[in-house]
Every structure is written in structure tokens, then in C-alpha cells.
XYZ file of N, CA and C in Angstrom:
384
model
N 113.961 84.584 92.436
C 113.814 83.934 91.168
C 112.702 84.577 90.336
N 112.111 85.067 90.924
C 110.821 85.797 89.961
C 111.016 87.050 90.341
N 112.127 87.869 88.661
C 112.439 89.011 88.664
C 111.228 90.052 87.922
N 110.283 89.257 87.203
C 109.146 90.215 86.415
C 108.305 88.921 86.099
N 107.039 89.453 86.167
C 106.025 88.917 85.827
C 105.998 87.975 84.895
N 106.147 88.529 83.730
C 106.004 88.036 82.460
C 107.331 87.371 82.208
N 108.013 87.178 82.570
C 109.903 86.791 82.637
C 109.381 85.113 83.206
N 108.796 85.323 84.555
C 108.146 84.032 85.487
C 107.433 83.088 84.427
N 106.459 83.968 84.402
C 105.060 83.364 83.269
C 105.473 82.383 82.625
N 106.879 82.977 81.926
C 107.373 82.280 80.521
C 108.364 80.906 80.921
N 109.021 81.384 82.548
C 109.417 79.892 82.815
C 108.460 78.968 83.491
N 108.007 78.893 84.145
C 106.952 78.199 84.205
C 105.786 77.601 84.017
N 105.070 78.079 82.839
C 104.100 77.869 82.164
C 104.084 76.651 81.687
N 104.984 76.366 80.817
C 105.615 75.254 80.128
C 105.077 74.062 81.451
N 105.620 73.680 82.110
C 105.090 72.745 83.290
C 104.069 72.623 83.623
N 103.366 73.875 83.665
C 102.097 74.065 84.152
C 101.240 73.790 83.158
N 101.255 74.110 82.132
C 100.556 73.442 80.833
C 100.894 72.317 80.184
N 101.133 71.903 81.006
C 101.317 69.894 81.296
C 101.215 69.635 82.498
N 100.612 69.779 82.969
C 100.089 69.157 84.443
C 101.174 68.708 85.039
N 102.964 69.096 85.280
C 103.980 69.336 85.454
C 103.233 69.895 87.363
N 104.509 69.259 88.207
C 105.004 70.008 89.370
C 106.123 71.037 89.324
N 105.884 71.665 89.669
C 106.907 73.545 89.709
C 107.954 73.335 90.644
N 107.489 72.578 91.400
C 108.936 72.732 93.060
C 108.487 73.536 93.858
N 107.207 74.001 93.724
C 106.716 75.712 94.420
C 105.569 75.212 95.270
N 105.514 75.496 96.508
C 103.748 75.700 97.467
C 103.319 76.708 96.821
N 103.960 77.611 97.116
C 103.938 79.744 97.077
C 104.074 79.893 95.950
N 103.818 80.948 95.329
C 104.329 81.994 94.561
C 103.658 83.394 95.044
N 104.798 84.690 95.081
C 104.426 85.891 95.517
C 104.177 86.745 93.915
N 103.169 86.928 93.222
C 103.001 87.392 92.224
C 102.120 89.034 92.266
N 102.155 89.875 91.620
C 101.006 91.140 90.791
C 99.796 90.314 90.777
N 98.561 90.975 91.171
C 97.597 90.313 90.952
C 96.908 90.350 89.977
N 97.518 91.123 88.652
C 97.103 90.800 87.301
C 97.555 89.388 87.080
N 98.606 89.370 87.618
C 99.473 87.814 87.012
C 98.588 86.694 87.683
N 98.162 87.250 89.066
C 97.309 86.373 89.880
C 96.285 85.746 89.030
N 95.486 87.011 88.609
C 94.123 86.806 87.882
C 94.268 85.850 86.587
N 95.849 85.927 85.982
C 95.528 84.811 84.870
C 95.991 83.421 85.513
N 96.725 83.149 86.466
C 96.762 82.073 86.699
C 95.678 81.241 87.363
N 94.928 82.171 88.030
C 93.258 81.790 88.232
C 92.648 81.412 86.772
N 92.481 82.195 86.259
C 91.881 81.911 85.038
C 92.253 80.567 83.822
N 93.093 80.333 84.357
C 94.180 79.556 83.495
C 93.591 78.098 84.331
N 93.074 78.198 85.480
C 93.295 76.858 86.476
C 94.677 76.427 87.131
N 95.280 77.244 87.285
C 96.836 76.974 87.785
C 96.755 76.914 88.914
N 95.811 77.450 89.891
C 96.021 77.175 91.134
C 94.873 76.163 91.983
N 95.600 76.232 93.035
C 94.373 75.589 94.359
C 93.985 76.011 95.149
N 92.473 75.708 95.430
C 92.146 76.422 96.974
C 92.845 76.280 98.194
N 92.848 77.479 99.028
C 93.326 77.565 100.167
C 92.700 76.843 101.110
N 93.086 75.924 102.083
C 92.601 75.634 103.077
C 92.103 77.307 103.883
N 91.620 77.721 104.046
C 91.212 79.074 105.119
C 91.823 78.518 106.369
N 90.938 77.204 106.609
C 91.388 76.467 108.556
C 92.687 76.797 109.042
N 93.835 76.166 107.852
C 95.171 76.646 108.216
C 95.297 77.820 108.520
N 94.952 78.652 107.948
C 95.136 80.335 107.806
C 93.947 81.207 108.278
N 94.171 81.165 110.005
C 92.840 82.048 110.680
C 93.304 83.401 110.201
N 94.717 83.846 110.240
C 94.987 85.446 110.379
C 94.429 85.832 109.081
N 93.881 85.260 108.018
C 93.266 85.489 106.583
C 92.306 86.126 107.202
N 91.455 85.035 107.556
C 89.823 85.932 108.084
C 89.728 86.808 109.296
N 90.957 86.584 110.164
C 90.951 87.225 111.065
C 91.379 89.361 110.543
N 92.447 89.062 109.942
C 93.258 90.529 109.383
C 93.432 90.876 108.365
N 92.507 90.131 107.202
C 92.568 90.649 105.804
C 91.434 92.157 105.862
N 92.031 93.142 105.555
C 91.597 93.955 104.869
C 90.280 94.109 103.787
N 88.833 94.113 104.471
C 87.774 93.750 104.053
C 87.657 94.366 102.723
N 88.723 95.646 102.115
C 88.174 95.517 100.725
C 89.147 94.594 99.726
N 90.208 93.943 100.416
C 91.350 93.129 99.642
C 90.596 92.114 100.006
N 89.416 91.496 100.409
C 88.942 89.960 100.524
C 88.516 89.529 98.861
N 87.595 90.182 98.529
C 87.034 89.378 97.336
C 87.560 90.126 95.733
N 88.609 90.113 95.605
C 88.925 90.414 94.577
C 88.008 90.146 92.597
N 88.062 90.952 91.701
C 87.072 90.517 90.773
C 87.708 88.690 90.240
N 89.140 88.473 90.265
C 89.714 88.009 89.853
C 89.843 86.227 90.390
N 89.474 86.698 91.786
C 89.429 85.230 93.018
C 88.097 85.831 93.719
N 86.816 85.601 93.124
C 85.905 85.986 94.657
C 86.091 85.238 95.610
N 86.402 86.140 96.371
C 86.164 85.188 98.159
C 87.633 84.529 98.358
N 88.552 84.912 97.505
C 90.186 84.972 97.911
C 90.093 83.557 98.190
N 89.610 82.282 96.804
C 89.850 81.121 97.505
C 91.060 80.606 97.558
N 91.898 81.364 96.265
C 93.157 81.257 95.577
C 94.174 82.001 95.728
N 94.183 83.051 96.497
C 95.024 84.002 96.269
C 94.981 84.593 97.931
N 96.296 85.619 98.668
C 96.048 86.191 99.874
C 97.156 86.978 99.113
N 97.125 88.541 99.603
C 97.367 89.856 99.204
C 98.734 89.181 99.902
N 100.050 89.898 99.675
C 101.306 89.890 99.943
C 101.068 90.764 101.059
N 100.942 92.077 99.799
C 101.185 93.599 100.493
C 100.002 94.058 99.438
N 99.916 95.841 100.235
C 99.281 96.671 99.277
C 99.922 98.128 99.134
N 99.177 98.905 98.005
C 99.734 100.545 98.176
C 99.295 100.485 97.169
N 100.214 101.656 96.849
C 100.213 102.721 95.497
C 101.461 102.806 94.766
N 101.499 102.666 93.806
C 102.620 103.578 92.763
C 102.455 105.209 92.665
N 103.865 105.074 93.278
C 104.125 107.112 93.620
C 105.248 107.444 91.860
N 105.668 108.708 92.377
C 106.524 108.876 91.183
C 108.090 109.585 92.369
N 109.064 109.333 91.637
C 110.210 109.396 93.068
C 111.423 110.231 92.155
N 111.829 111.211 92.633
C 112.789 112.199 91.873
C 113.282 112.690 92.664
N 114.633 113.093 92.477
C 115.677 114.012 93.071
C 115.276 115.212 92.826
N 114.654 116.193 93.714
C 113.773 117.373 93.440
C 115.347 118.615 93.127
N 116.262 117.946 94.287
C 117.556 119.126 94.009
C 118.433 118.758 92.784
N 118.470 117.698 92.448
C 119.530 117.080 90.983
C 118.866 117.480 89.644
N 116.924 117.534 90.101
C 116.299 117.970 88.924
C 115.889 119.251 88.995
N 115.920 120.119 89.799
C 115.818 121.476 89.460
C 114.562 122.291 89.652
N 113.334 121.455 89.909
C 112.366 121.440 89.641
C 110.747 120.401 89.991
N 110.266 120.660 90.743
C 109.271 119.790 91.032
C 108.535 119.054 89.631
N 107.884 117.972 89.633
C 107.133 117.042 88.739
C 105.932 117.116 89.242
N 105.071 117.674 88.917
C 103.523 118.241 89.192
C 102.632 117.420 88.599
N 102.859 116.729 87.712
C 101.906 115.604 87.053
C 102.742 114.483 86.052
N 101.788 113.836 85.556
C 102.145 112.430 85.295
C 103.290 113.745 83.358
N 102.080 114.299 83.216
C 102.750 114.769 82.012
C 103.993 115.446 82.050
N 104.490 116.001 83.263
C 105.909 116.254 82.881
C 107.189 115.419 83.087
N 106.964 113.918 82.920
C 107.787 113.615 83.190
C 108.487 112.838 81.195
N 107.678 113.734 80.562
C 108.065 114.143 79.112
C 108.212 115.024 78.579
N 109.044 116.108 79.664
C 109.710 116.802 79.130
C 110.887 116.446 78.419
N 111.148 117.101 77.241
C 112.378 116.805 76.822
C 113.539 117.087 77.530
N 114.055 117.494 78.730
C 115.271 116.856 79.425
C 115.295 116.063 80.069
N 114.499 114.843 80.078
C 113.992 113.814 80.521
C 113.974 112.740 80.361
N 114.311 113.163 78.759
C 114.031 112.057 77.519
C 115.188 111.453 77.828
N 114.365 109.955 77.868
C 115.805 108.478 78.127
C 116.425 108.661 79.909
N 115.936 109.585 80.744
C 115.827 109.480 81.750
C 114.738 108.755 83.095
N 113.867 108.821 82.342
C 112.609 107.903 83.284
C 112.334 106.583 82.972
N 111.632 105.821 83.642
C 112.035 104.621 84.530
C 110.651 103.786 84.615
N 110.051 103.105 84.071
C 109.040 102.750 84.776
C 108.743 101.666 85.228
N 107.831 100.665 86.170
C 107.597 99.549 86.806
C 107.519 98.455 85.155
N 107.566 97.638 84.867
C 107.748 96.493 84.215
C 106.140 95.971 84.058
N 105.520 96.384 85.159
C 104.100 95.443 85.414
C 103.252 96.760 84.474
N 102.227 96.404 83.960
C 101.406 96.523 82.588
C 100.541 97.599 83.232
N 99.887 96.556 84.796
C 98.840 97.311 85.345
C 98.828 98.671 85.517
N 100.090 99.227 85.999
C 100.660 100.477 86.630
C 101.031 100.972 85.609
N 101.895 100.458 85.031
C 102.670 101.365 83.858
C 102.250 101.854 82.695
N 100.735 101.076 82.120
C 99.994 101.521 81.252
C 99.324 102.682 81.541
N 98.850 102.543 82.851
C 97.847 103.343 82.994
C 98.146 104.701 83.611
N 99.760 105.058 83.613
C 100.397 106.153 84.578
C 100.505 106.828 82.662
N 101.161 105.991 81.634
C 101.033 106.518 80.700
C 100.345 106.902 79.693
N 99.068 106.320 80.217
C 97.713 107.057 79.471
C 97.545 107.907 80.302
N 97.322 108.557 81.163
C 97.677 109.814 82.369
C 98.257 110.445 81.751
N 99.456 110.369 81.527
C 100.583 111.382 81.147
C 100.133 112.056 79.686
N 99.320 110.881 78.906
C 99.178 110.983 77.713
C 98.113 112.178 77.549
N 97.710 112.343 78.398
C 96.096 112.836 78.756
C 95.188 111.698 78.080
């Protein structure tokens, strides 16, 4: 049910900015999206007690995020990176940086993530 960030945001908000119940414990969100629903007051603290494997196997630099210090609100899904992914034999040619993927035989061929965080900032890269 939550195909994009901002798609979510827009159905649910409405409830949530009326002190409305969602139907939801969870939500698996971007932790930009995280950070405004913190900010917003949308969420609740975690019991920790329930959840030893938090303190036990969280990833000491994913604990205190700028957004939740001390992760009272939030626990990481997953983590990584945004790569860039091409058919090296269909395209002819390796992609060596963020800037060639504006080349003009390209154009209306590339693709990017939906989320702001990543996608802004791969295209200020590209942009130089």
C-alpha cells in the first residue's frame, strides 16, 4: 500500500492531522519521510523492553539518527546505497559517472528513485 513516499504522506495525513487512527502499528517508510513524521508528532515512542534485538544488533552508527536521537521513534528497516544499474552489452558502453547518464542517447531513457533524498542529490552530481 505505500507505493512512494509522498503518494502515502498524502493519504494519510488527513487522519493524522486530526488526531484520526490509521489502522497501522508499523509503517516501513525513507527516513526523510521518517524525519517529518517525527517532526510533525505523528509518532510514538518505542517501548525498547519489547525490542532487545534493537539494542542488542542495531548498527551503532544507525542508532541515533539527526532526525530521532536515540531511535526513540524510528528502527532502520534496512540500509545501503543507491548504485546506478545498466545493461553494459544493450548499451554499448560503460557509465563512468553520474554525468553520463545525459548523454543524448539516453535522453527519455533513465530512470530515477521517486525519493528526493537520492534523486536530488545523484542529480546535482551529474550536474556538477
Amino acid at each position: 500500500e505505500i507505493n512512494d513516499n509522498d503518494e502515502f504522506f498524502g493519504k494519510i495525513s488527513p487522519a493524522l492531522m486530526n488526531h484520526q487512527q490509521t489502522g497501522r502499528d508499523l509503517i516501513v517508510i525513507s527516513d526523510w519521510m521518517a524525519a517529518r513524521f517525527v517532526r510533525l508528532g505523528w509518532v510514538q515512542e518505542m517501548d525498547r523492553a519489547k525490542q532487545p534485538n534493537v539494542a542488542k544488533y542495531l548498527d551503532p552508527q544507525l542508532r541515533s539518527p539527526a532526525f530521532d536521537e536515540g531511535r526513540l521513534h524510528s528502527v532502520p528497516w534496512q540500509s545501503g546505497i543507491t548504485g546506478i544499474a545498466y545493461n553494459r552489452k544493450k548499451l554499448g558502453r560503460e557509465i563512468r559517472s553520474t554525468g553520463d547518464l545525459w548523454a543524448a542517447d539516453l535522453r527519455g531513457r533513465v530512470t530515477l528513485l521517486s525519493g528526493l533524498d537520492e534523486s536530488f542529490a545523484l542529480l546535482m552530481q551529474g550536474n556538477g
